[in-house]
């Protein structure tokens, strides 16, 4: 096995710090073995790029939009792409007619979450920059160690940073993970490398994380009132396939709340108004009303640990959330 992947023998790349030997087939929360590219595509959404989707994720979000990439059990050694090969292909695609037509100017690593693949991505970027001084974006859920974040800052031009909620129990109910490391990393990023922050992104789920908007915005504006925050429209998806989509008015209200909390650069995007049911299931081991709703949905679909905490959960290897198969792909 390649030397640059040797740290996967005792993986502590993200805040779960599982310490498992991913090269020997042991799985941590992300269930990612060696880094595998699920797909790559030219993407016209800013920052325009060749987006490279890495398999696996260290979260188990109920509303995952890329569940087929994030939650497949990643054992696909046969699909491994040598970093130099991916680097050459990436540069070629960006410089192709199609790449130029959309204005693509960077490699954009997404997923799943690219965090479990950091050593691989570092090598791809190194190889790519031997060819040309290419820009690189890293798309993160923020749940990595501080030392991983510093590594990411070393090779990135821009960072798109998702924050799922502000209150810990809302964040746990949605993702299965605590929020503190995410907020710590958001703060570190703004204080130390704000020029690399493309934007914070917040997927607005009606009734679930709406109440967190003001608190998160105040948290961010206390660090720097100019940081950009974009609300993305939730659509019924994955484990939350029967929950209702957010309405345009709710996105506009979130923008207003964020501005009232002191942020100056706030926007929303996505496709609002997708119908769904509004089944509300109440899980009592949460405090925030939105956490009760998301926790209730998780419990209904088989999550056994509440408040959700995937790394300490006895069902980790047989997680009904991770294995959930929605009736439709939206
Ligand atoms: S969940 Fe995080 S620490 Fe655990 S194996 Fe995956 S990347 Fe490593
Ligand atoms: S069952 Fe356990 S591992 Fe699965 S989502 Fe719930 S807390 Fe996480």
Short mmCIF file of C-alpha atoms and ligand atoms in Angstrom, two decimals:
data_model
loop_
_atom_site.label_atom_id
_atom_site.label_comp_id
_atom_site.label_asym_id
_atom_site.label_seq_id
_atom_site.Cartn_x
_atom_site.Cartn_y
_atom_site.Cartn_z
CA UNK A 1 0.00 0.00 0.00
CA UNK A 2 1.14 3.50 -0.83
CA UNK A 3 3.10 5.18 1.95
CA UNK A 4 0.98 8.34 1.81
CA UNK A 5 -2.02 6.29 2.97
CA UNK A 6 -0.18 4.76 5.95
CA UNK A 7 -2.00 6.93 8.47
CA UNK A 8 -5.20 5.07 7.56
CA UNK A 9 -3.77 2.20 9.62
CA UNK A 10 -4.85 4.10 12.70
CA UNK A 11 -7.27 6.66 11.38
CA UNK A 12 -7.79 9.86 13.37
CA UNK A 13 -8.57 12.14 10.45
CA UNK A 14 -11.90 13.33 11.74
CA UNK A 15 -13.15 14.23 15.17
CA UNK A 16 -14.43 10.71 15.85
CA UNK A 17 -10.77 9.64 16.08
CA UNK A 18 -11.80 6.00 15.61
CA UNK A 19 -8.20 4.70 15.48
CA UNK A 20 -9.23 1.80 13.22
CA UNK A 21 -7.02 0.18 10.60
CA UNK A 22 -8.85 1.09 7.41
CA UNK A 23 -6.25 -0.65 5.28
CA UNK A 24 -7.04 -3.97 6.97
CA UNK A 25 -10.77 -3.65 6.44
CA UNK A 26 -11.68 -2.26 9.86
CA UNK A 27 -14.39 0.37 9.66
CA UNK A 28 -14.94 3.50 11.68
CA UNK A 29 -18.09 5.62 11.58
CA UNK A 30 -17.41 6.58 7.96
CA UNK A 31 -17.09 2.93 6.84
CA UNK A 32 -14.49 4.11 4.36
CA UNK A 33 -11.55 1.90 3.45
CA UNK A 34 -9.08 3.29 0.95
CA UNK A 35 -10.22 6.52 -0.70
CA UNK A 36 -12.46 5.89 -3.68
CA UNK A 37 -13.75 8.41 -6.23
CA UNK A 38 -17.50 7.83 -6.64
CA UNK A 39 -17.89 10.21 -9.58
CA UNK A 40 -16.56 13.40 -11.13
CA UNK A 41 -18.42 15.98 -13.12
CA UNK A 42 -18.09 19.52 -14.41
CA UNK A 43 -20.32 21.63 -12.19
CA UNK A 44 -21.60 25.11 -13.10
CA UNK A 45 -22.63 26.15 -9.58
CA UNK A 46 -20.19 28.59 -7.95
CA UNK A 47 -17.37 27.96 -7.46
CA UNK A 48 -17.47 26.49 -10.97
CA UNK A 49 -15.37 23.38 -11.02
CA UNK A 50 -14.66 19.82 -11.79
CA UNK A 51 -16.37 18.30 -8.76
CA UNK A 52 -14.89 15.06 -7.47
CA UNK A 53 -17.22 13.11 -5.19
CA UNK A 54 -15.38 10.90 -2.71
CA UNK A 55 -17.13 7.85 -1.27
CA UNK A 56 -18.04 7.69 2.42
CA UNK A 57 -19.03 10.13 5.13
CA UNK A 58 -18.30 10.57 8.82
CA UNK A 59 -21.89 11.74 9.43
CA UNK A 60 -25.14 9.78 9.14
CA UNK A 61 -27.49 12.62 8.23
CA UNK A 62 -31.18 11.83 7.95
CA UNK A 63 -31.51 14.23 5.02
CA UNK A 64 -28.44 13.14 3.03
CA UNK A 65 -28.75 14.23 -0.59
CA UNK A 66 -25.88 12.01 -1.72
CA UNK A 67 -26.75 8.94 0.32
CA UNK A 68 -25.77 6.52 -2.43
CA UNK A 69 -22.23 7.94 -2.35
CA UNK A 70 -22.02 8.70 1.36
CA UNK A 71 -23.46 5.52 2.77
CA UNK A 72 -22.46 2.71 0.48
CA UNK A 73 -20.03 0.39 2.26
CA UNK A 74 -16.75 1.45 0.75
CA UNK A 75 -14.67 -1.57 -0.08
CA UNK A 76 -14.11 -0.85 -3.74
CA UNK A 77 -10.36 -1.34 -4.03
CA UNK A 78 -10.85 -2.11 -7.70
CA UNK A 79 -12.11 1.42 -8.25
CA UNK A 80 -9.04 3.08 -6.79
CA UNK A 81 -7.64 5.79 -9.09
CA UNK A 82 -3.96 6.63 -8.80
CA UNK A 83 -3.59 10.29 -7.72
CA UNK A 84 -1.49 11.26 -10.74
CA UNK A 85 -4.04 9.76 -13.11
CA UNK A 86 -6.88 11.67 -11.44
CA UNK A 87 -4.80 14.86 -11.43
CA UNK A 88 -4.11 14.63 -15.17
CA UNK A 89 -7.75 13.86 -15.95
CA UNK A 90 -8.94 16.70 -13.70
CA UNK A 91 -6.71 19.31 -15.34
CA UNK A 92 -7.71 18.06 -18.80
CA UNK A 93 -11.42 18.33 -17.98
CA UNK A 94 -11.06 21.85 -16.58
CA UNK A 95 -9.14 22.94 -19.68
CA UNK A 96 -11.52 21.17 -22.08
CA UNK A 97 -14.04 23.03 -24.24
CA UNK A 98 -16.86 22.06 -21.82
CA UNK A 99 -14.83 23.11 -18.80
CA UNK A 100 -13.98 26.48 -20.31
CA UNK A 101 -17.57 27.00 -21.46
CA UNK A 102 -18.89 26.80 -17.89
CA UNK A 103 -15.90 28.72 -16.51
CA UNK A 104 -14.55 25.88 -14.36
CA UNK A 105 -11.36 26.96 -12.66
CA UNK A 106 -10.76 24.47 -9.84
CA UNK A 107 -10.87 20.93 -8.54
CA UNK A 108 -13.71 20.73 -6.01
CA UNK A 109 -13.53 17.82 -3.55
CA UNK A 110 -16.90 16.79 -2.16
CA UNK A 111 -18.71 13.59 -1.16
CA UNK A 112 -20.03 12.15 1.11
CA UNK A 113 -17.37 13.92 2.99
CA UNK A 114 -13.86 14.28 1.62
CA UNK A 115 -12.37 14.33 5.14
CA UNK A 116 -11.72 10.54 5.33
CA UNK A 117 -9.81 10.96 2.03
CA UNK A 118 -7.52 13.87 3.03
CA UNK A 119 -4.17 12.05 2.50
CA UNK A 120 -5.29 10.96 -0.96
CA UNK A 121 -6.56 14.43 -1.88
CA UNK A 122 -3.29 15.98 -0.74
CA UNK A 123 -1.49 13.69 -3.15
CA UNK A 124 -3.88 14.45 -6.04
CA UNK A 125 -3.39 18.20 -5.50
CA UNK A 126 0.38 17.80 -5.32
CA UNK A 127 0.36 15.92 -8.62
CA UNK A 128 -2.04 18.42 -10.23
CA UNK A 129 0.14 21.36 -9.23
CA UNK A 130 3.13 19.75 -10.89
CA UNK A 131 1.15 20.30 -14.10
CA UNK A 132 -0.34 23.74 -13.39
CA UNK A 133 -1.10 25.96 -10.43
CA UNK A 134 -4.70 24.80 -10.15
CA UNK A 135 -7.18 26.13 -7.60
CA UNK A 136 -8.75 23.65 -5.16
CA UNK A 137 -11.98 23.74 -3.16
CA UNK A 138 -12.69 21.50 -0.16
CA UNK A 139 -16.33 20.94 0.74
CA UNK A 140 -16.73 20.00 4.40
CA UNK A 141 -19.23 19.23 7.14
CA UNK A 142 -16.66 20.70 9.52
CA UNK A 143 -16.26 17.54 11.62
CA UNK A 144 -12.52 17.08 11.45
CA UNK A 145 -9.68 17.44 13.91
CA UNK A 146 -7.97 20.80 14.12
CA UNK A 147 -4.83 19.29 12.67
CA UNK A 148 -6.81 17.95 9.67
CA UNK A 149 -8.30 21.41 9.19
CA UNK A 150 -4.83 22.94 9.15
CA UNK A 151 -3.77 20.41 6.52
CA UNK A 152 -6.80 21.28 4.41
CA UNK A 153 -6.01 24.99 4.71
CA UNK A 154 -2.49 24.26 3.46
CA UNK A 155 -3.66 23.00 0.06
CA UNK A 156 -6.98 24.73 -0.58
CA UNK A 157 -7.85 27.91 -2.38
CA UNK A 158 -11.45 27.89 -1.13
CA UNK A 159 -13.61 26.08 1.40
CA UNK A 160 -17.36 25.52 1.32
CA UNK A 161 -18.38 24.75 4.89
CA UNK A 162 -21.73 23.15 5.80
CA UNK A 163 -23.16 23.75 9.25
CA UNK A 164 -26.23 21.61 9.94
CA UNK A 165 -27.44 23.21 13.18
CA UNK A 166 -26.29 25.31 16.14
CA UNK A 167 -27.71 23.50 19.16
CA UNK A 168 -25.95 20.25 20.00
CA UNK A 169 -29.07 18.12 20.23
CA UNK A 170 -30.44 19.42 16.92
CA UNK A 171 -27.08 18.70 15.28
CA UNK A 172 -26.96 15.23 16.82
CA UNK A 173 -30.55 14.47 15.80
CA UNK A 174 -29.81 15.38 12.17
CA UNK A 175 -26.26 14.03 11.80
CA UNK A 176 -25.48 11.61 14.64
CA UNK A 177 -22.55 13.79 15.74
CA UNK A 178 -21.92 16.60 18.27
CA UNK A 179 -21.74 20.19 17.04
CA UNK A 180 -18.88 21.53 19.15
CA UNK A 181 -15.98 20.53 16.84
CA UNK A 182 -17.87 21.99 13.86
CA UNK A 183 -18.32 25.37 15.55
CA UNK A 184 -14.72 25.30 16.78
CA UNK A 185 -13.49 24.72 13.22
CA UNK A 186 -15.81 27.38 11.77
CA UNK A 187 -14.38 29.87 14.25
CA UNK A 188 -10.80 28.81 13.51
CA UNK A 189 -11.38 29.17 9.79
CA UNK A 190 -12.82 32.68 10.07
CA UNK A 191 -10.15 33.84 12.48
CA UNK A 192 -7.20 32.37 10.61
CA UNK A 193 -8.07 32.00 6.93
CA UNK A 194 -11.21 33.95 6.15
CA UNK A 195 -9.90 34.65 2.64
CA UNK A 196 -10.32 30.92 1.91
CA UNK A 197 -13.93 30.77 3.05
CA UNK A 198 -16.18 30.64 -0.02
CA UNK A 199 -19.28 30.51 2.17
CA UNK A 200 -20.94 28.77 5.06
CA UNK A 201 -23.91 26.69 3.92
CA UNK A 202 -26.95 25.81 5.98
CA UNK A 203 -29.55 23.37 4.72
CA UNK A 204 -32.78 24.76 6.12
CA UNK A 205 -35.17 21.99 7.28
CA UNK A 206 -38.54 23.46 8.23
CA UNK A 207 -39.39 22.97 11.90
CA UNK A 208 -36.11 21.16 12.57
CA UNK A 209 -33.22 23.61 12.42
CA UNK A 210 -35.10 26.87 11.78
CA UNK A 211 -34.90 27.88 15.42
CA UNK A 212 -31.11 27.56 15.27
CA UNK A 213 -30.73 30.17 12.54
CA UNK A 214 -30.62 33.22 14.78
CA UNK A 215 -28.22 31.60 17.28
CA UNK A 216 -25.83 30.37 14.58
CA UNK A 217 -25.91 33.74 12.82
CA UNK A 218 -25.17 35.55 16.07
CA UNK A 219 -22.30 33.13 16.73
CA UNK A 220 -20.85 33.86 13.28
CA UNK A 221 -21.46 37.61 13.34
CA UNK A 222 -19.71 37.87 16.71
CA UNK A 223 -16.58 36.52 14.96
CA UNK A 224 -16.96 38.45 11.70
CA UNK A 225 -20.19 40.06 10.53
CA UNK A 226 -19.08 39.90 6.88
CA UNK A 227 -18.78 36.11 6.55
CA UNK A 228 -21.08 34.79 3.80
CA UNK A 229 -23.93 32.46 4.78
CA UNK A 230 -26.09 30.71 2.20
CA UNK A 231 -29.30 28.87 3.09
CA UNK A 232 -29.95 25.81 0.94
CA UNK A 233 -33.49 24.58 0.40
CA UNK A 234 -34.24 21.23 2.06
CA UNK A 235 -36.12 18.80 -0.15
CA UNK A 236 -37.66 15.54 1.03
CA UNK A 237 -34.83 13.05 0.89
CA UNK A 238 -33.30 9.82 2.20
CA UNK A 239 -34.55 9.01 5.74
CA UNK A 240 -36.54 12.27 5.64
CA UNK A 241 -38.13 11.40 2.30
CA UNK A 242 -41.60 11.86 3.76
CA UNK A 243 -40.92 15.14 5.52
CA UNK A 244 -42.04 18.32 3.79
CA UNK A 245 -39.74 20.54 1.75
CA UNK A 246 -38.98 24.08 2.83
CA UNK A 247 -41.07 26.95 1.41
CA UNK A 248 -39.64 30.06 -0.24
CA UNK A 249 -41.11 32.24 2.51
CA UNK A 250 -39.28 30.20 5.14
CA UNK A 251 -35.97 30.71 3.35
CA UNK A 252 -36.62 34.44 3.14
CA UNK A 253 -37.46 34.49 6.83
CA UNK A 254 -34.19 32.70 7.62
CA UNK A 255 -32.28 35.31 5.61
CA UNK A 256 -33.99 38.07 7.61
CA UNK A 257 -33.23 36.37 10.92
CA UNK A 258 -29.57 36.00 9.98
CA UNK A 259 -29.39 39.68 9.03
CA UNK A 260 -31.16 40.65 12.26
CA UNK A 261 -28.46 38.70 14.08
CA UNK A 262 -25.82 40.91 12.47
CA UNK A 263 -24.64 39.07 9.35
CA UNK A 264 -24.33 41.22 6.25
CA UNK A 265 -23.84 38.69 3.44
CA UNK A 266 -26.76 36.31 3.53
CA UNK A 267 -28.54 34.56 0.66
CA UNK A 268 -30.53 31.44 -0.17
CA UNK A 269 -30.50 29.00 -3.07
CA UNK A 270 -32.01 25.72 -4.22
CA UNK A 271 -35.47 24.62 -5.15
CA UNK A 272 -38.07 25.32 -2.46
CA UNK A 273 -41.68 24.19 -2.26
CA UNK A 274 -41.33 20.45 -2.79
CA UNK A 275 -44.24 18.71 -1.15
CA UNK A 276 -44.01 15.88 1.32
CA UNK A 277 -45.86 14.85 4.43
CA UNK A 278 -45.40 16.60 7.70
CA UNK A 279 -45.44 13.57 9.92
CA UNK A 280 -44.22 14.73 13.29
CA UNK A 281 -42.82 12.04 15.56
CA UNK A 282 -41.69 13.18 18.96
CA UNK A 283 -38.50 11.80 20.52
CA UNK A 284 -38.47 12.86 24.14
CA UNK A 285 -34.74 12.54 24.84
CA UNK A 286 -34.00 15.87 23.17
CA UNK A 287 -34.60 19.38 24.42
CA UNK A 288 -35.02 21.55 21.32
CA UNK A 289 -38.37 21.10 19.49
CA UNK A 290 -36.58 20.57 16.14
CA UNK A 291 -34.33 17.91 17.66
CA UNK A 292 -37.41 16.07 18.94
CA UNK A 293 -38.81 15.95 15.41
CA UNK A 294 -35.58 14.78 13.72
CA UNK A 295 -34.80 12.39 16.59
CA UNK A 296 -38.34 11.00 16.28
CA UNK A 297 -37.88 10.34 12.57
CA UNK A 298 -34.51 8.67 13.25
CA UNK A 299 -36.04 6.45 15.93
CA UNK A 300 -38.96 5.54 13.69
CA UNK A 301 -36.49 4.36 11.02
CA UNK A 302 -34.45 2.28 13.46
CA UNK A 303 -31.86 4.54 15.14
CA UNK A 304 -31.39 3.14 18.66
CA UNK A 305 -29.12 5.65 20.39
CA UNK A 306 -30.62 8.93 21.57
CA UNK A 307 -29.40 11.58 21.65
CA UNK A 308 -27.71 10.23 18.52
CA UNK A 309 -24.00 9.53 18.93
CA UNK A 310 -22.81 7.21 16.20
CA UNK A 311 -19.34 6.45 17.53
CA UNK A 312 -20.63 5.15 20.86
CA UNK A 313 -23.63 3.33 19.38
CA UNK A 314 -23.81 -0.44 19.73
CA UNK A 315 -25.60 -0.62 16.37
CA UNK A 316 -22.78 1.12 14.51
CA UNK A 317 -22.05 -1.81 12.22
CA UNK A 318 -25.70 -2.63 11.70
CA UNK A 319 -27.07 0.89 11.52
CA UNK A 320 -30.54 1.11 10.03
CA UNK A 321 -29.97 4.76 9.12
CA UNK A 322 -26.75 4.03 7.23
CA UNK A 323 -28.47 1.20 5.37
CA UNK A 324 -31.74 3.03 4.70
CA UNK A 325 -33.03 2.75 1.15
CA UNK A 326 -35.45 5.52 0.22
CA UNK A 327 -38.36 4.67 -2.03
CA UNK A 328 -37.27 7.34 -4.50
CA UNK A 329 -34.15 9.32 -5.37
CA UNK A 330 -34.81 13.06 -5.50
S1 LIG B 1 -14.96 8.26 10.95
FE1 LIG B 1 -13.22 9.69 10.92
S2 LIG B 1 -11.66 8.92 12.35
FE2 LIG B 1 -13.18 7.28 11.96
S3 LIG B 1 -12.26 6.05 10.36
FE3 LIG B 1 -13.59 7.57 9.35
S4 LIG B 1 -12.29 9.36 8.93
FE4 LIG B 1 -11.19 8.04 10.37
S1 LIG B 2 -28.34 3.64 15.07
FE1 LIG B 2 -26.45 4.33 16.02
S2 LIG B 2 -24.96 4.45 14.37
FE2 LIG B 2 -26.99 4.42 13.44
S3 LIG B 2 -27.57 6.59 13.23
FE3 LIG B 2 -28.40 5.89 15.18
S4 LIG B 2 -26.78 6.48 16.65
FE4 LIG B 2 -25.84 6.52 14.62
#
